[in-house]
Coordinates of C-alpha atoms in Angstrom, one line a residue:
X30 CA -27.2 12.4 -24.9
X31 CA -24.1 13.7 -23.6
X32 CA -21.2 12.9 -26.1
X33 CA -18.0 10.7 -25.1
X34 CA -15.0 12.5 -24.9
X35 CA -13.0 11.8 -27.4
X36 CA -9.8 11.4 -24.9
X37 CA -11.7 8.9 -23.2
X38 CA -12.6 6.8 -26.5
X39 CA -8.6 6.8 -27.1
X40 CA -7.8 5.6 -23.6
X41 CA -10.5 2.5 -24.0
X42 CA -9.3 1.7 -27.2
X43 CA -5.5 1.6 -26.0
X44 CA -6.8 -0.3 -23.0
X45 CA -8.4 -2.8 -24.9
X46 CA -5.5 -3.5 -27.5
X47 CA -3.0 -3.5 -24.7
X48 CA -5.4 -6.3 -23.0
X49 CA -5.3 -8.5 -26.4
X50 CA -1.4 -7.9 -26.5
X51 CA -1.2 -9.7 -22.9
X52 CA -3.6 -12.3 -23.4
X53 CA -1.0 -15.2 -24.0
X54 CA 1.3 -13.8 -21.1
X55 CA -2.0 -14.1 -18.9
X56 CA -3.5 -17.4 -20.0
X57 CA 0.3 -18.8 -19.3
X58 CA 0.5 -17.5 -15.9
X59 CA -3.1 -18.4 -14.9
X60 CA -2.3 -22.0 -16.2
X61 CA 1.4 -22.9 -15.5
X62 CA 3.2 -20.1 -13.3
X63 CA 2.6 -20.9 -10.2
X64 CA 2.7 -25.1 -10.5
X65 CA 6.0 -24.3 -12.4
X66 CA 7.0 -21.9 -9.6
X67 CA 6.1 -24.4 -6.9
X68 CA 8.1 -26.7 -8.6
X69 CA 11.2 -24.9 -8.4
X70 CA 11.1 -23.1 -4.7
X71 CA 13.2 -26.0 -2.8
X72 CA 15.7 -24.9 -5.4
X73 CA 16.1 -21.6 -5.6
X74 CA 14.5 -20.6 -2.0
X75 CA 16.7 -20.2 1.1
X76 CA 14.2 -20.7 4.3
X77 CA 16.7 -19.9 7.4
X78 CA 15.7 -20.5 11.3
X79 CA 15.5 -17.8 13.3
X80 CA 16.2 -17.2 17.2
X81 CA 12.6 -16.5 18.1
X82 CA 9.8 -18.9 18.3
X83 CA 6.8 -18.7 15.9
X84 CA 3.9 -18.4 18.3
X85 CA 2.0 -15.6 19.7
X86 CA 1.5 -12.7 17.0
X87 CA 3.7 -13.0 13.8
X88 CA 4.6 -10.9 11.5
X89 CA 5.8 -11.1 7.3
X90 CA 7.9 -8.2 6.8
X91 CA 8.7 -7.9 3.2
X92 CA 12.0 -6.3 2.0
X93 CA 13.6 -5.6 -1.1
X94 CA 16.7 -3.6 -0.5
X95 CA 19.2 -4.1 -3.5
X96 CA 21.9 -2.3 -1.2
X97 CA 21.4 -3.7 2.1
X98 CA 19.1 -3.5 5.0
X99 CA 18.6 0.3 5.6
X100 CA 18.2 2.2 9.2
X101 CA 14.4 2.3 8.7
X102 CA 14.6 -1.9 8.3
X103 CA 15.7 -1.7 11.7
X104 CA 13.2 0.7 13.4
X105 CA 10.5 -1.7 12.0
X106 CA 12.1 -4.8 13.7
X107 CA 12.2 -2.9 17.1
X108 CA 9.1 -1.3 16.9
X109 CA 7.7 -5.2 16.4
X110 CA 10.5 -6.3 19.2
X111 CA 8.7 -3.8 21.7
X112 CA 5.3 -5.4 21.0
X113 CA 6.7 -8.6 21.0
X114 CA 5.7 -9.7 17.8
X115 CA 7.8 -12.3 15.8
X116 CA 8.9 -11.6 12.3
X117 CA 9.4 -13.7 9.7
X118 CA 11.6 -11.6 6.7
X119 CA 10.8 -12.5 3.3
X120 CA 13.9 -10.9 1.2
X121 CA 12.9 -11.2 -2.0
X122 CA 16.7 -10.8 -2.9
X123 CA 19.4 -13.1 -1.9
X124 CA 20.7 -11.4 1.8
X125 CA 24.4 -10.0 2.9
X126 CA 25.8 -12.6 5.4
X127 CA 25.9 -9.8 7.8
X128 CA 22.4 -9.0 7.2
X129 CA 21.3 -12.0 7.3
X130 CA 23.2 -12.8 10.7
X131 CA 21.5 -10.3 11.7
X132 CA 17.8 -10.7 10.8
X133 CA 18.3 -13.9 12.1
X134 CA 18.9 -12.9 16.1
X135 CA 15.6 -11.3 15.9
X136 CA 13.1 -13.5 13.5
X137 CA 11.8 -16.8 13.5
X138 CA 12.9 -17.3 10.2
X139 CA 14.2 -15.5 7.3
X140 CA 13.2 -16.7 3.6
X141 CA 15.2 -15.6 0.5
X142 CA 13.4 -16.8 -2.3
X143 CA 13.6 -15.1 -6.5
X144 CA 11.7 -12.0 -7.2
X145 CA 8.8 -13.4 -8.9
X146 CA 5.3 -12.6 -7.8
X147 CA 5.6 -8.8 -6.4
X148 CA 5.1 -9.0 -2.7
X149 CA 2.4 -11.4 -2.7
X150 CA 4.2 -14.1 -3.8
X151 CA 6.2 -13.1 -1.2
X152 CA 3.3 -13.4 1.3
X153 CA 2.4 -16.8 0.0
X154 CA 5.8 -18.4 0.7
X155 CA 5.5 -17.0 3.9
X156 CA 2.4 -18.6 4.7
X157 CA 3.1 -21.4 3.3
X158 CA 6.3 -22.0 5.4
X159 CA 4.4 -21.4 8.8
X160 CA 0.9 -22.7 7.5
X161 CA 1.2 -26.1 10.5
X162 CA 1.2 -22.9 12.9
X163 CA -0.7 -20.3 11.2
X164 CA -4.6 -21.3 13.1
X165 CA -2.6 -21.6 16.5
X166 CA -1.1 -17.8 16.2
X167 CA -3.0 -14.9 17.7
X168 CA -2.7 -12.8 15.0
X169 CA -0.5 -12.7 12.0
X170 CA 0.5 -9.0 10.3
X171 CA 1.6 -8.6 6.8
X172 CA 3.7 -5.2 6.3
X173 CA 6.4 -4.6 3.4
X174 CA 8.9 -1.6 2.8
X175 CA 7.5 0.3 0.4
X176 CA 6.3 2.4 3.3
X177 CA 8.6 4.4 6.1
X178 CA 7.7 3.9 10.0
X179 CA 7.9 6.8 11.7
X180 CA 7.1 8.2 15.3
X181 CA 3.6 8.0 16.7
X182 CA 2.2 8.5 19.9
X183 CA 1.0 4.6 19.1
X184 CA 2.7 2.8 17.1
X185 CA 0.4 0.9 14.2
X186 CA 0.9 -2.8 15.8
X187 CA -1.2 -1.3 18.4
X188 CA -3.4 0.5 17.2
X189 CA -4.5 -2.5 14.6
X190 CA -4.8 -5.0 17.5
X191 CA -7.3 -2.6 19.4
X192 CA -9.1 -2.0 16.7
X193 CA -10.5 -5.4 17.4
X194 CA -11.6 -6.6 13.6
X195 CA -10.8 -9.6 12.3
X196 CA -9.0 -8.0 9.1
X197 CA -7.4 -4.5 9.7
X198 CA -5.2 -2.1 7.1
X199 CA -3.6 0.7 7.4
X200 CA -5.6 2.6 4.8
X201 CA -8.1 1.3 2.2
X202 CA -8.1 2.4 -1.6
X203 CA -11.3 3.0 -4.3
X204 CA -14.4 2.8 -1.7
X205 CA -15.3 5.7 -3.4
X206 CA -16.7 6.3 -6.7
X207 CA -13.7 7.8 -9.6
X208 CA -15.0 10.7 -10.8
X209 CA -13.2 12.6 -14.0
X210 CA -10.5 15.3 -12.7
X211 CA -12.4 18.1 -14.2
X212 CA -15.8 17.3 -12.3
X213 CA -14.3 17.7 -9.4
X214 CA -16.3 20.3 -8.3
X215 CA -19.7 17.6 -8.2
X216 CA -17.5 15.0 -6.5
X217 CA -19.9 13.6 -3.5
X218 CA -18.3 11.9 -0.9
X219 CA -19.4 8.7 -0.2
X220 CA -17.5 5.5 0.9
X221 CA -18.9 2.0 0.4
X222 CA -17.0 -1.4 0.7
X223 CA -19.2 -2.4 -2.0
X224 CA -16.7 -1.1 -4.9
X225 CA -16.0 -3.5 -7.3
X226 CA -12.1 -2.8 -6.6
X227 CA -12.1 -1.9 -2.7
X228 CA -9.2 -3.4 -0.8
X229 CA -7.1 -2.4 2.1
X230 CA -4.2 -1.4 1.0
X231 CA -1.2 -4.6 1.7
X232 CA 1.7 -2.7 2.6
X233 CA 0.4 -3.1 6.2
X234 CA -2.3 -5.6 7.1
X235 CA -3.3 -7.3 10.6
X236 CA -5.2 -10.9 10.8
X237 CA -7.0 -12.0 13.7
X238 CA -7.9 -15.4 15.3
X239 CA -11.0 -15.6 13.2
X240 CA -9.3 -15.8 10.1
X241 CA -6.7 -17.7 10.8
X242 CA -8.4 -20.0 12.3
X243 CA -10.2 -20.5 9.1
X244 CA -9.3 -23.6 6.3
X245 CA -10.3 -21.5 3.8
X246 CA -7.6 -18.7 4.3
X247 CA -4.5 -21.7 3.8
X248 CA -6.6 -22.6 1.1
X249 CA -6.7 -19.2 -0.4
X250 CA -3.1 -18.9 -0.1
X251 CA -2.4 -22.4 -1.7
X252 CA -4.6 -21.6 -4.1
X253 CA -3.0 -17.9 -5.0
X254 CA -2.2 -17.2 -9.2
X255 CA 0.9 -15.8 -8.6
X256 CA 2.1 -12.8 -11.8
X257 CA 5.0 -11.1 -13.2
X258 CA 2.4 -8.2 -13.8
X259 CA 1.3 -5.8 -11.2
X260 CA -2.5 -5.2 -12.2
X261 CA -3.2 -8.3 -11.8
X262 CA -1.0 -9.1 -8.5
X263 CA -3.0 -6.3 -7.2
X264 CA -6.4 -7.8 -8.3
X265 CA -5.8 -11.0 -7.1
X266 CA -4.0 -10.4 -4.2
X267 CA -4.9 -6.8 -2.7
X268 CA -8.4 -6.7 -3.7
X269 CA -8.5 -10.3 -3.6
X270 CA -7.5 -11.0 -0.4
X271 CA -10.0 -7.9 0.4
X272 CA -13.6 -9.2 -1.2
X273 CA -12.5 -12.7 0.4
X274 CA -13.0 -11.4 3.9
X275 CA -15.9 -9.5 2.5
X276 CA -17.4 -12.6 1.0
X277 CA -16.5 -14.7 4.6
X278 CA -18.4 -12.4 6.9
X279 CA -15.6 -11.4 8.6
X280 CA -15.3 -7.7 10.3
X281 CA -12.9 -5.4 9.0
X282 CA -11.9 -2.1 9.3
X283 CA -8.9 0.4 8.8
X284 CA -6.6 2.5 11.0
X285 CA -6.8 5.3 9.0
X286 CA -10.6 5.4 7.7
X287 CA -11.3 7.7 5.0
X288 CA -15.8 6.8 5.5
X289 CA -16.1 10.7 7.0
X290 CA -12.9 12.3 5.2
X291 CA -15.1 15.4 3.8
X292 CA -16.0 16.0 7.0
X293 CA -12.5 16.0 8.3
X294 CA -11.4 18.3 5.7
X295 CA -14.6 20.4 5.8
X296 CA -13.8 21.1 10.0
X297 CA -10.2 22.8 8.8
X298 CA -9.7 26.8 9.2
X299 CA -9.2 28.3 5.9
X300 CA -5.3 28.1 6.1
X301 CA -5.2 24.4 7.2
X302 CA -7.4 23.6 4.5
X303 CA -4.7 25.4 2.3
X304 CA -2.0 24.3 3.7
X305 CA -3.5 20.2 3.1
X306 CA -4.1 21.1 -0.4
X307 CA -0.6 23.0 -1.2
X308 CA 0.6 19.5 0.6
X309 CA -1.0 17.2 -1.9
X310 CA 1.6 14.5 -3.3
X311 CA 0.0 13.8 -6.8
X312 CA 1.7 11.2 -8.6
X313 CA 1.6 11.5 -12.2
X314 CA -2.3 12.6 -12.8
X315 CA -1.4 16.0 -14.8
X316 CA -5.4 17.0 -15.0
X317 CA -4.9 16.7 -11.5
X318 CA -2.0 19.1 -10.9
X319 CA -3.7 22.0 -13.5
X320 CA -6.9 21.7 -11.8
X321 CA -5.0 22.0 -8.0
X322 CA -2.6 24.8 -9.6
X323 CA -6.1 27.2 -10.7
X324 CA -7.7 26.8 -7.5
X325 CA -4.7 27.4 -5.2
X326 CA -4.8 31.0 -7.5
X327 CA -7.9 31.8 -6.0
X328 CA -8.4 33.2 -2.5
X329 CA -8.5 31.1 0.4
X330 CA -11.4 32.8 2.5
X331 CA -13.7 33.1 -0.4
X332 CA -16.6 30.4 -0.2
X333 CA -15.5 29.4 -4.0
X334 CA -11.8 29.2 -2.9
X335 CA -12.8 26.9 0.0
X336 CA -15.1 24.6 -2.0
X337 CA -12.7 24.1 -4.3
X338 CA -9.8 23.2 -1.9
X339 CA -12.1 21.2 -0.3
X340 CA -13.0 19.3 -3.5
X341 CA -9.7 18.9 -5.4
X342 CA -8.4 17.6 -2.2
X343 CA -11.2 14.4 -2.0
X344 CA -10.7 14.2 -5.6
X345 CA -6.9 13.3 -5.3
X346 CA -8.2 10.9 -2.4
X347 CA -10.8 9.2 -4.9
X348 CA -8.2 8.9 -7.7
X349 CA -5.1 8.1 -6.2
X350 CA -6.0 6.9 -2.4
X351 CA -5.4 8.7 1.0
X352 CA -2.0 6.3 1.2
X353 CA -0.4 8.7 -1.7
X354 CA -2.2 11.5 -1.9
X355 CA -2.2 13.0 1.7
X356 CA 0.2 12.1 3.8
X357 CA 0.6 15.6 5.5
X358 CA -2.9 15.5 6.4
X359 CA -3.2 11.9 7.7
X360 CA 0.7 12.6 9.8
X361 CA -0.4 15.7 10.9
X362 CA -3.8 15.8 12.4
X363 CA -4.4 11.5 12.6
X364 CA -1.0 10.8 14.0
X365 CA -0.3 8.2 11.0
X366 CA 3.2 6.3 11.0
X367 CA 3.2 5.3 7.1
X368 CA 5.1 7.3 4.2
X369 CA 4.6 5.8 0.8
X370 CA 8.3 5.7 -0.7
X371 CA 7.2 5.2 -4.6
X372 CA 6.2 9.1 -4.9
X373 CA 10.1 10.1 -4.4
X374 CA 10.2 7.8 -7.7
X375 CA 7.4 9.1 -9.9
X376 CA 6.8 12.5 -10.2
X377 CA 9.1 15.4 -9.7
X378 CA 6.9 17.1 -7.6
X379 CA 5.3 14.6 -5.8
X380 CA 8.6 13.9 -4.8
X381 CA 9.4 17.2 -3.8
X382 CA 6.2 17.3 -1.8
X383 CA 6.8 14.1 -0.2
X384 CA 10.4 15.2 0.9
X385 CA 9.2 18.5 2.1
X386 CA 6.6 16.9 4.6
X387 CA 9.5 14.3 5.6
X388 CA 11.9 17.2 6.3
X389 CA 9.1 18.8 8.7
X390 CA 8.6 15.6 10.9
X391 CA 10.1 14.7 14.3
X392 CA 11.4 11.9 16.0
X393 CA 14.3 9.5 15.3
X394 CA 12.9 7.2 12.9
X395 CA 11.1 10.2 11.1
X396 CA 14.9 11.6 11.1
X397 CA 16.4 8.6 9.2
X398 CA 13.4 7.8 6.7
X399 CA 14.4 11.6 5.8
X400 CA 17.9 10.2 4.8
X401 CA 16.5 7.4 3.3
X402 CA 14.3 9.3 1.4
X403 CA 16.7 12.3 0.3
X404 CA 19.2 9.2 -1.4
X405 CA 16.2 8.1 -3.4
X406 CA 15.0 11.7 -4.4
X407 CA 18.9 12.6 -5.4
X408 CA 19.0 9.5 -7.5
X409 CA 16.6 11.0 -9.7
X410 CA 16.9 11.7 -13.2
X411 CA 15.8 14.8 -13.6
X412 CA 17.5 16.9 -11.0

């Protein structure tokens, strides 16, 4: 029988004392949070009525910009103004007067409510504010601003509505098995829905008729256990909200699909192949980084050296998500329009990497995300 590591013994042990630590935390959340929240939101939330009218598509853009709306707010709001879709801004810190005058010409309403929740507790004010219109809407996008928009031959709006499922994201996460970073090399790629933790990832998310249409997706939403803690906002709302369409029978696919991924990857020449792994943004997975380090060492036409690229790069995929970990890739040869912003934030070099691939890209809103992005990487501690 093949022994435990004894790094992974200390890491289920951790896991489990840090679980019994929280217990009280949780059990108060699941029980009184969000009735005690409820409570309190005709107090501290501001719900302000927009210019446009809520019909038609809709979308909840979240924001959280402790110094303002930035350039990059704006090209999100005229990308959705150009496929006339109506947003309703969830801020989930109190607003600028000018900002808010200003979110308010082109939104049909604007909601300032307390930080409490992480985004999906944004999304579920939201929805609860337009739930009388929600099953009358064509379709209803959630998107947030932990991502830059940036040029695309189509933009995402677009290319989610033609999809033509009733659920769409952007990109999905953990549809494929984790395997340990130093088995990299017997990784096999394949994607299933099935996953106990598949979701689409919620930083951009489009809704169809079907759903909306549906009593059961208010109710879900009424029903929503808001947290303080981000494990389990993403269990209950990302994968959540995910395994509920799965358990509904509704279709659903993603923008940026990741089922045939190896296959992509395997089609490169030997310098693409190098070039997506040199490209990689890993976040904080050191194994990762030693293991990507020895293999960019080796030479780049031998078979070994392109197995191995080919590997560590759906490795970083399976552990971190094609969202994070490959951004070059997915900009460059699918013509994505998302840039995760919490890489410039973690580590040093998956900053660097990120702000290297945002310094190579074209296009006026790729030009002030690059802005954006260079204030947060020069806010870093470590420079």
């Amino acid at each position: 029988m093949k022994k435990t590591p004894l790094w992974k013994v200390k890491r289920e042990v951790k896991r489990l004392f840090r679980q019994l630590l929280e217990l009280p935390g949780v059990i108060y959340e699941y029980l009184f949070l969000r009735v005690l929240y409820d409570y309190r939101t005709s107090r501290e939330m501001k719900v302000f009525e927009g210019s446009k009218s809520i019909t038609g598509e809709v979308a909840i853009y979240l924001v959280y910009a402790p110094k303002g709306l930035q350039p990059s707010h704006l090209d999100m709001l005229k990308v959705m103004a150009a496929e006339n879709i109506t947003p309703i801004v969830v801020s989930n810190l109190p607003l600028a007067d000018s900002d808010r005058e200003l979110l308010l010409k082109q939104s049909g309403l604007v909601i300032e409510r307390p930080n409490i929740g992480y985004d999906f507790g944004g999304y579920r004010d939201a929805v609860m504010q337009i739930s009388s219109k929600l099953s009358d809407l064509d379709r209803l996008y959630i998107v947030n601003d932990s991502v830059w928009m940036v040029d695309a031959p189509q933009n995402w709006f677009a290319e989610a509505r033609a999809a033509g499922c009733d659920f769409v994201g952007a990109t999905s996460n953990f549809g494929i098995k984790r395997y340990d970073a130093d088995d990299f090399r017997n990784l096999i790629w394949s994607h299933s829905v099935k996953h106990p933790n598949f979701h689409y990832a919620s930083y951009a998310l489009s809704i169809g008729q079907n759903i909306l249409k549906d009593p059961k997706f208010l109710a879900y939403w009424r029903n929503f256990r808001i947290s303080n803690n981000k494990t389990r906002t993403v269990r209950r709302g990302e994968i959540g909200l995910t395994q509920w369409v799965l358990q509904h029978g509704y279709d659903h696919c993603a923008t940026c699909d990741v089922a045939e991924l190896d296959k992509e990857i395997a089609a490169l020449s030997d310098v693409e192949l190098d070039s997506v792994a040199r490209h990689l943004v890993i976040l904080e997975d050191l194994r990762i980084l030693g293991i990507l380090d020895k293999v960019l060492e080796s030479d780049l036409t031998s078979e070994t050296g392109r197995r191995d690229r080919h590997q560590v790069i759906l490795m970083a995929v399976a552990r971190q998500a094609i969202g994070y970990a490959l951004p070059y890739f997915s900009l460059r040869y699918r013509k994505f329009q998302f840039i995760k912003k919490s890489p410039l934030r973690l580590s040093r070099r998956g900053a660097e990497a990120t702000l290297k691939i945002m310094s190579d890209l074209d296009g006026p809103m790729a030009e002030r995300a690059y802005v954006e992005a260079e204030q947060i990487f020069n806010q870093r501690e470590d420079l």
